[in-house]
Amino acid sequence: MTPAARLAAAIDIVNAIAADRRPASEVLKEWGRGHRFAGSGDRAAIAALVYDVERRKASSAFLMGAEEGRALALGALKLARGLDVAAIAALCDGSRFAPAPLSEDERQRLETGSLDGAPAHVAGDYPEWLDTGLAAVFGEARAAEGQALAERAPLDLRVNTLKADPAKATEALAHLNPSATDWSPLALRIGFEADGKAHSLTAEPAFIKGQVEIQDEGSQIAAILAAPPRGGQVLDLCAGGGGKTLELAALMDNAGQLYAYDSDMRRLAPIHERLQRAGVRNVQVRTPRKAADVIGDLEGRMDLVLVDAPCTGTGTWRRNPDAKWRIRPGALAERQRDQIEVLDAAVRFVKPGGRIAYVTCSLLDEENGGQIRAFLARHPDFHVVPVEDTVLALGERGIRLKQAALVSPEGLLLTPRRTGTDGFFVSVLARAA
Ligand SMILES: C[S@@+](CC[C@H](N)C(=O)[O-])C[C@H]1O[C@@H](n2cnc3c(N)ncnc32)[C@H](O)[C@@H]1O
């Protein structure tokens, strides 16, 4: 397919995403099934374009004065890809399979239009109803935070110290130019390709051998700050597919006992294969069984319970740019109820003097500091471990991290703008001894 035909396809797909309110990944898959002539290179380029359009929907609509797919795609070519009007016009030459030529109005907007005077939710490309919530956390910086969340995310890897060290993993992946990052000593970062296409890391021998895992640096930091004690008893209460379980096991050096539970057995399923690949030996997976209390025996015994809570995922918009336009107030209320339930459930497992590490990938106070304040009111035998103590798990880097992150009395918030990571909130709560 020509670049122009790919653009025309992306415009159709963006229109379909908006019409059906369905995830971009589903619509892209369906499009691929219906257009067998498109090769894998075409599909990857179209997907990258669609995601770039989704990143900048609000600002593109403002720039172009219209909301349909064509306007959004033209706006994104300028705002997300930095193309000038001549380059955009060359893609819209009206030939067979290409989008129609630019109108005079489109040409002018692309040439001289700007985001001057745009409200914060437009300049920051997030849904208007979240403006109050983001203003409460970031104040005047909310548009800039939104812009950073609208950028593409690099591919972050975590070196699995049970099988490799950063030098060995760097050597194995040298052809991808991995670089070290600012905070996590376990992280290797791989920049994106110029056209936004993803690397197929899962085909790399270093991945297949379990030397590296795909994990955003923010997520890596969250597990490090949870500080699982070597030789201790740890429960990962919302283990899901095991991203943080694997890291906790490595941080514990395969010693002590780590229990992995999730109320949804389908989410937990991939963990078995991942644990094997990573060479983890100190994890017991506890799969839920209808009414049976499969973790009842852990009551009052844990040094640490990690609550990697279900949340709106507002901190991960770089990786799921279409998700930000689908999120609804009802979903936020539902996640808040889940968070209360899982935080309260965690309490019974914590031994006196033990800790809960509460983590979300949300930026909203309702899911972060607000949940912690309400928790402390319900459970006065807990207190927040001060952030200056929590960051010591990262040594010298932790002191710098505290300066870069947004620190509140309840915990620490990482954001793409502040720390170059996905958005993550971490709060450590200690139980009276
Ligand atoms: C953010 S995800 C976990 C991601 C995972 N820890 C990782 O690092 O890959 C949140 C998980 O919480 C689980 N969950 C929701 N409510 C729960 C509950 N009451 N008890 C245990 N798990 C719960 C969900 O099924 C979901 O898998």
Coordinates of C-alpha atoms and ligand atoms in Angstrom, one line a residue:
M1 CA 0.0 0.0 0.0
T2 CA 1.2 3.5 -0.7
P3 CA 1.6 5.9 2.3
A4 CA -1.5 7.8 1.0
A5 CA -3.6 4.6 0.9
R6 CA -2.4 3.8 4.5
L7 CA -3.6 7.2 5.5
A8 CA -7.0 6.7 3.9
A9 CA -7.3 3.3 5.7
A10 CA -6.4 5.0 9.0
I11 CA -9.1 7.6 8.5
D12 CA -11.7 4.9 7.9
I13 CA -10.6 3.0 11.0
V14 CA -10.7 6.2 13.2
N15 CA -14.2 6.8 12.0
A16 CA -15.2 3.2 12.9
I17 CA -13.6 3.5 16.4
A18 CA -15.7 6.6 17.1
A19 CA -18.9 5.2 15.6
D20 CA -18.8 1.9 17.6
R21 CA -17.0 3.1 20.7
R22 CA -14.8 0.0 20.5
P23 CA -11.2 -0.5 21.4
A24 CA -8.8 0.5 18.6
S25 CA -7.1 -2.9 18.8
E26 CA -10.4 -4.7 18.0
V27 CA -11.3 -2.4 15.1
L28 CA -7.7 -2.7 13.7
K29 CA -7.9 -6.5 13.9
E30 CA -11.2 -6.6 12.1
W31 CA -9.9 -4.3 9.4
G32 CA -7.0 -6.6 8.9
R33 CA -9.3 -9.6 8.4
G34 CA -11.3 -7.7 5.9
H35 CA -8.3 -6.4 3.9
R36 CA -6.1 -9.5 3.3
F37 CA -4.1 -7.7 0.7
A38 CA -2.6 -5.5 3.4
G39 CA 0.8 -6.9 4.4
S40 CA 2.1 -6.9 8.0
G41 CA 4.2 -3.7 7.3
D42 CA 1.0 -2.0 6.1
R43 CA -1.0 -3.1 9.1
A44 CA 1.7 -2.0 11.5
A45 CA 2.0 1.4 9.8
I46 CA -1.7 1.9 9.8
A47 CA -2.0 0.9 13.5
A48 CA 0.8 3.4 14.4
L49 CA -1.0 6.1 12.6
V50 CA -4.4 5.3 14.2
Y51 CA -2.9 5.4 17.6
D52 CA -1.2 8.7 16.9
V53 CA -4.6 10.1 15.8
E54 CA -6.2 8.8 19.1
R55 CA -3.4 10.5 21.1
R56 CA -4.2 14.0 19.8
K57 CA -8.0 13.8 19.1
A58 CA -9.1 16.9 21.0
S59 CA -6.3 19.2 19.9
S60 CA -6.6 18.0 16.3
A61 CA -10.3 18.7 16.3
F62 CA -9.6 22.2 17.7
L63 CA -7.0 22.9 15.1
M64 CA -9.1 21.6 12.2
G65 CA -12.5 22.9 13.4
A66 CA -14.0 19.5 12.8
E67 CA -14.3 16.1 14.5
E68 CA -14.5 13.5 11.8
G69 CA -11.7 11.0 11.1
R70 CA -10.2 13.0 8.2
A71 CA -9.8 16.2 10.2
L72 CA -8.4 14.3 13.2
A73 CA -5.9 12.5 11.0
L74 CA -4.8 15.6 9.2
G75 CA -4.4 17.4 12.6
A76 CA -2.4 14.5 14.0
L77 CA 0.0 14.5 11.1
K78 CA 0.9 18.0 12.1
L79 CA 0.6 17.8 15.9
A80 CA 1.9 14.3 16.6
R81 CA 4.1 13.7 13.6
G82 CA 5.3 17.2 12.9
L83 CA 4.6 17.1 9.1
D84 CA 4.3 20.4 7.3
V85 CA 1.4 21.3 5.0
A86 CA 3.4 20.3 1.8
A87 CA 4.0 16.8 3.2
I88 CA 0.4 16.4 4.2
A89 CA -0.8 17.7 0.8
A90 CA 1.4 15.1 -0.9
L91 CA -0.4 12.4 1.0
C92 CA -3.8 13.7 0.0
D93 CA -3.3 13.9 -3.8
G94 CA -6.8 12.5 -4.6
S95 CA -5.3 9.7 -6.6
R96 CA -6.9 6.2 -6.4
F97 CA -7.0 5.0 -2.8
A98 CA -5.6 8.3 -1.5
P99 CA -7.6 10.8 0.6
A100 CA -9.1 13.8 -1.4
P101 CA -6.9 16.8 -1.9
L102 CA -6.8 19.4 0.9
S103 CA -9.5 22.1 0.9
E104 CA -8.4 25.7 1.2
D105 CA -9.7 25.8 4.7
E106 CA -7.8 22.7 5.7
R107 CA -4.6 24.0 4.1
Q108 CA -4.9 27.3 6.0
R109 CA -5.6 25.6 9.3
L110 CA -2.6 23.3 8.9
E111 CA -0.4 26.2 7.8
T112 CA -1.4 28.9 10.4
G113 CA -3.6 27.3 13.0
S114 CA -2.5 26.9 16.6
L115 CA -3.7 25.7 20.0
D116 CA -3.6 29.3 21.4
G117 CA -6.6 29.8 23.6
A118 CA -7.5 26.1 23.8
P119 CA -8.8 25.0 27.2
A120 CA -6.6 22.7 29.2
H121 CA -8.5 19.5 28.3
V122 CA -8.0 20.3 24.6
A123 CA -4.4 21.3 24.8
G124 CA -3.8 18.3 27.1
D125 CA -5.9 15.9 25.0
Y126 CA -8.0 14.4 27.7
P127 CA -11.8 14.1 28.3
E128 CA -13.4 17.3 29.6
W129 CA -15.1 15.6 32.5
L130 CA -11.7 14.7 34.0
D131 CA -10.5 18.3 34.0
T132 CA -11.6 18.9 37.6
G133 CA -9.9 15.8 38.9
L134 CA -6.7 16.5 37.0
A135 CA -6.7 20.2 38.1
A136 CA -7.0 19.0 41.8
V137 CA -3.7 17.0 41.3
F138 CA -1.7 19.1 38.9
G139 CA -3.3 22.6 38.9
E140 CA -2.0 24.8 36.1
A141 CA 0.3 22.0 34.9
R142 CA -2.5 19.7 33.9
A143 CA -2.4 20.5 30.2
A144 CA 1.4 19.9 30.1
E145 CA 0.8 16.6 32.0
G146 CA -1.8 15.7 29.4
Q147 CA 0.6 16.5 26.6
A148 CA 3.2 14.2 28.0
L149 CA 0.6 11.5 28.4
A150 CA -0.3 11.9 24.7
E151 CA 3.3 11.1 23.6
R152 CA 4.4 7.7 22.5
A153 CA 5.9 5.5 25.2
P154 CA 9.3 3.8 24.8
L155 CA 9.6 0.1 25.3
D156 CA 10.9 -0.5 28.9
L157 CA 12.4 -3.9 29.9
R158 CA 13.2 -5.2 33.3
V159 CA 16.4 -7.3 33.5
N160 CA 15.5 -10.4 35.4
T161 CA 18.3 -10.7 38.0
L162 CA 17.6 -14.4 38.5
K163 CA 18.9 -15.0 35.0
A164 CA 21.0 -12.0 33.9
D165 CA 22.4 -8.7 34.9
P166 CA 22.0 -5.4 33.0
A167 CA 25.4 -5.7 31.3
K168 CA 24.6 -9.2 30.0
A169 CA 21.1 -8.2 28.8
T170 CA 22.5 -5.0 27.2
E171 CA 24.9 -7.1 25.2
A172 CA 22.2 -9.6 24.2
L173 CA 20.0 -6.7 22.9
A174 CA 22.8 -4.5 21.5
H175 CA 21.2 -4.4 18.1
L176 CA 18.2 -2.6 19.6
N177 CA 20.3 0.1 21.3
P178 CA 19.0 -0.3 24.8
S179 CA 19.9 2.5 27.3
A180 CA 19.8 2.7 31.1
T181 CA 17.1 4.8 32.7
D182 CA 17.1 7.4 35.5
W183 CA 15.5 5.5 38.3
S184 CA 15.2 1.7 38.1
P185 CA 18.6 0.0 38.2
L186 CA 16.9 -3.0 36.5
A187 CA 15.5 -1.1 33.5
L188 CA 16.6 -1.0 29.9
R189 CA 14.8 1.3 27.5
I190 CA 14.4 0.8 23.8
G191 CA 13.3 3.9 21.9
F192 CA 10.5 3.6 19.4
E193 CA 11.0 3.3 15.7
A194 CA 10.6 6.6 13.7
D195 CA 7.2 5.6 12.4
G196 CA 5.9 4.5 15.8
K197 CA 5.9 0.8 14.9
A198 CA 6.5 -1.5 17.9
H199 CA 9.5 -3.8 18.2
S200 CA 8.7 -7.5 18.4
L201 CA 10.6 -8.1 21.5
T202 CA 8.9 -11.4 22.4
A203 CA 10.8 -13.1 19.5
E204 CA 14.2 -12.1 21.0
P205 CA 16.3 -14.9 22.5
A206 CA 16.9 -12.8 25.6
F207 CA 13.2 -12.6 26.2
I208 CA 12.6 -16.3 25.4
K209 CA 15.3 -17.3 27.8
G210 CA 13.7 -15.2 30.6
Q211 CA 16.6 -12.7 30.9
V212 CA 14.3 -9.7 30.3
E213 CA 10.6 -8.9 30.8
I214 CA 8.5 -6.1 29.3
Q215 CA 7.6 -3.8 32.1
D216 CA 7.3 0.0 32.3
E217 CA 9.9 1.6 34.5
G218 CA 7.1 3.1 36.7
S219 CA 5.8 -0.4 37.4
Q220 CA 9.3 -1.5 38.2
I221 CA 9.8 1.3 40.7
A222 CA 6.5 0.5 42.4
A223 CA 7.7 -3.0 43.2
I224 CA 11.1 -1.8 44.3
L225 CA 9.5 0.8 46.7
A226 CA 7.2 -2.0 48.1
A227 CA 10.6 -3.4 49.4
P228 CA 9.7 -7.1 49.7
P229 CA 11.9 -8.5 52.5
R230 CA 14.4 -11.2 51.4
G231 CA 13.4 -14.4 53.2
G232 CA 10.1 -12.9 54.2
Q233 CA 6.4 -13.7 53.6
V234 CA 4.7 -11.7 50.9
L235 CA 1.3 -11.8 49.3
D236 CA 0.7 -10.3 45.9
L237 CA -3.1 -9.9 46.3
C238 CA -3.9 -8.6 42.8
A239 CA -1.2 -10.5 40.9
G240 CA -3.0 -10.5 37.5
G241 CA -0.7 -11.8 34.8
G242 CA 2.2 -11.5 37.3
G243 CA 4.2 -8.5 36.1
K244 CA 5.0 -7.4 39.6
T245 CA 5.1 -11.0 41.0
L246 CA 8.1 -11.8 38.8
E247 CA 9.9 -8.7 39.9
L248 CA 9.1 -9.2 43.6
A249 CA 10.5 -12.8 43.3
A250 CA 13.7 -11.4 41.7
L251 CA 14.0 -8.7 44.4
M252 CA 13.6 -11.5 47.0
D253 CA 16.3 -13.5 45.2
N254 CA 14.1 -16.5 45.0
A255 CA 14.1 -16.8 48.8
G256 CA 11.3 -16.6 51.4
Q257 CA 7.7 -17.2 50.2
L258 CA 5.7 -15.2 47.8
Y259 CA 2.0 -16.0 47.2
A260 CA 0.3 -14.8 44.1
Y261 CA -3.5 -14.4 44.1
D262 CA -6.1 -12.7 41.9
S263 CA -9.9 -12.9 42.2
D264 CA -10.0 -13.4 38.4
M265 CA -8.5 -16.8 37.5
R266 CA -8.4 -15.9 33.7
R267 CA -6.1 -13.0 34.5
L268 CA -3.9 -15.1 36.6
A269 CA -3.6 -17.9 34.0
P270 CA -0.5 -16.6 32.1
I271 CA 1.5 -16.4 35.4
H272 CA 2.5 -20.1 35.4
E273 CA 4.4 -20.0 32.1
R274 CA 6.0 -16.6 33.0
L275 CA 7.2 -17.9 36.3
Q276 CA 8.8 -20.8 34.6
R277 CA 10.5 -18.7 31.9
A278 CA 11.9 -16.4 34.6
G279 CA 13.3 -19.2 36.7
V280 CA 11.2 -18.2 39.7
R281 CA 11.1 -20.8 42.5
N282 CA 9.6 -19.0 45.6
V283 CA 6.1 -18.3 44.3
Q284 CA 3.0 -20.3 45.2
V285 CA 0.1 -19.4 42.9
R286 CA -3.3 -19.5 44.7
T287 CA -6.0 -19.7 42.1
P288 CA -9.5 -18.7 43.2
R289 CA -12.0 -21.5 43.7
K290 CA -15.6 -20.3 43.8
A291 CA -16.5 -19.8 47.5
A292 CA -13.4 -21.5 48.9
D293 CA -11.0 -19.3 50.9
V294 CA -7.8 -20.2 49.1
I295 CA -5.6 -17.7 51.0
G296 CA -7.3 -18.1 54.4
D297 CA -4.2 -19.8 55.8
L298 CA -2.1 -16.7 55.2
E299 CA -4.1 -14.6 57.7
G300 CA -2.0 -12.5 60.0
R301 CA 1.3 -13.9 58.6
M302 CA 2.4 -11.5 55.9
D303 CA 5.3 -9.1 56.2
L304 CA 4.1 -7.4 53.1
V305 CA 0.9 -7.4 51.0
L306 CA 1.1 -5.8 47.6
V307 CA -2.2 -4.3 46.5
D308 CA -1.7 -3.5 42.8
A309 CA -5.2 -2.3 42.6
P310 CA -7.7 -2.3 39.8
C311 CA -8.0 1.3 38.5
T312 CA -9.0 3.6 35.7
G313 CA -5.5 3.3 34.1
T314 CA -5.3 7.1 33.5
G315 CA -1.5 6.9 34.0
T316 CA -1.1 4.5 31.1
W317 CA -2.7 6.6 28.3
R318 CA 0.6 6.7 26.4
R319 CA 0.2 3.0 25.8
N320 CA -3.6 2.9 25.4
P321 CA -4.4 6.2 23.8
D322 CA -7.9 5.3 22.7
A323 CA -8.8 4.2 26.2
K324 CA -8.8 7.8 27.5
W325 CA -11.8 8.7 25.3
R326 CA -13.8 5.6 26.4
I327 CA -13.5 6.1 30.2
R328 CA -16.7 7.1 31.9
P329 CA -17.5 8.5 35.4
G330 CA -19.4 5.3 36.2
A331 CA -16.2 3.3 35.6
L332 CA -14.3 5.5 38.0
A333 CA -16.9 5.0 40.7
E334 CA -16.8 1.3 40.1
R335 CA -13.0 1.1 40.4
Q336 CA -13.2 3.2 43.7
R337 CA -15.5 0.5 45.1
D338 CA -13.1 -2.2 44.0
Q339 CA -10.2 -0.4 45.6
I340 CA -12.0 -0.1 49.0
E341 CA -12.8 -3.8 48.8
V342 CA -9.3 -5.0 48.0
L343 CA -7.6 -2.7 50.5
D344 CA -9.9 -3.9 53.3
A345 CA -9.3 -7.5 52.2
A346 CA -5.6 -7.0 52.5
V347 CA -5.7 -6.0 56.2
R348 CA -6.4 -9.5 57.5
F349 CA -3.2 -10.9 56.1
V350 CA -0.8 -8.3 57.5
K351 CA 1.0 -9.3 60.6
P352 CA 1.6 -6.7 63.4
G353 CA 4.4 -4.5 62.2
G354 CA 3.8 -5.6 58.6
R355 CA 3.1 -3.4 55.6
I356 CA 0.6 -2.9 52.7
A357 CA 2.0 -1.4 49.5
Y358 CA -0.9 0.2 47.6
V359 CA -0.2 0.8 43.9
T360 CA -2.4 2.2 41.1
C361 CA -1.6 3.3 37.6
S362 CA -4.1 6.2 38.0
L363 CA -3.4 9.9 38.4
L364 CA -6.6 10.7 40.1
D365 CA -6.7 11.6 43.8
E366 CA -10.0 9.7 44.2
E367 CA -8.1 6.5 43.5
N368 CA -4.9 7.5 45.2
G369 CA -4.5 9.8 48.2
G370 CA -8.3 9.8 48.7
Q371 CA -8.4 6.1 49.1
I372 CA -5.5 6.2 51.5
R373 CA -7.1 8.9 53.7
A374 CA -10.4 6.9 53.8
F375 CA -8.4 3.7 54.6
L376 CA -6.6 5.3 57.5
A377 CA -9.9 6.5 58.9
R378 CA -11.3 2.9 58.7
H379 CA -8.1 1.3 60.0
P380 CA -6.4 3.5 62.7
D381 CA -3.8 0.8 63.4
F382 CA -2.1 1.7 60.1
H383 CA 0.0 4.8 59.2
V384 CA 1.7 6.0 56.0
V385 CA 5.4 5.3 55.8
P386 CA 6.9 8.7 54.9
V387 CA 8.0 9.0 51.2
E388 CA 11.5 9.9 52.3
D389 CA 11.8 6.5 53.9
T390 CA 10.1 4.6 51.1
V391 CA 12.4 5.9 48.4
L392 CA 15.5 4.7 50.3
A393 CA 14.8 1.3 48.6
L394 CA 16.3 3.0 45.5
G395 CA 19.3 4.4 47.4
E396 CA 20.8 7.6 45.9
R397 CA 18.4 7.3 43.0
G398 CA 15.5 7.4 45.4
I399 CA 16.5 10.8 46.7
R400 CA 16.4 12.2 43.1
L401 CA 13.1 10.4 42.4
K402 CA 11.5 12.1 45.4
Q403 CA 12.5 15.5 43.9
A404 CA 11.1 14.6 40.5
A405 CA 7.9 12.9 41.5
L406 CA 4.8 14.6 43.0
V407 CA 4.9 13.8 46.7
S408 CA 1.8 14.1 49.0
P409 CA 1.3 13.1 52.6
E410 CA -0.1 9.8 51.3
G411 CA 2.5 8.8 48.8
L412 CA 4.3 9.4 45.6
L413 CA 3.0 9.9 42.1
L414 CA 5.1 9.3 39.0
T415 CA 4.0 10.7 35.6
P416 CA 5.4 10.8 32.1
R417 CA 6.1 14.5 32.4
R418 CA 7.8 14.3 35.8
T419 CA 9.6 11.0 35.7
G420 CA 9.4 9.8 32.1
T421 CA 7.5 6.7 33.2
D422 CA 3.9 5.7 33.0
G423 CA 1.7 7.3 35.7
F424 CA 2.0 5.3 39.0
F425 CA 0.9 6.1 42.6
V426 CA 2.6 4.3 45.4
S427 CA 1.7 4.4 49.1
V428 CA 3.2 2.2 51.8
L429 CA 1.1 1.6 54.9
A430 CA 2.6 0.1 58.1
R431 CA 0.6 -1.7 60.7
A432 CA 1.3 -1.0 64.4
A433 CA 3.6 -3.7 65.8
Ligands
LIG1 C1 -3.7 -3.6 38.0 S1 -4.2 -5.2 37.7 C2 -2.9 -6.2 38.3 C3 -1.7 -6.2 37.4 C4 -0.5 -7.1 37.9 N1 -0.2 -6.9 39.3 C5 0.8 -6.9 37.1 O1 1.7 -6.3 37.6 O2 0.8 -7.5 36.0 C6 -5.4 -5.4 39.0 C7 -5.9 -6.8 39.3 O3 -6.7 -6.8 40.4 C8 -7.6 -7.9 40.3 N2 -8.7 -7.7 41.3 C9 -9.7 -6.9 41.3 N3 -10.4 -7.0 42.5 C10 -9.8 -7.9 43.2 C11 -10.0 -8.4 44.5 N4 -11.1 -8.0 45.3 N5 -9.1 -9.3 45.0 C12 -8.1 -9.7 44.3 N6 -7.8 -9.3 43.0 C13 -8.7 -8.4 42.5 C14 -8.1 -7.8 38.9 O4 -8.6 -9.1 38.5 C15 -6.8 -7.4 38.2 O5 -6.1 -8.6 37.6

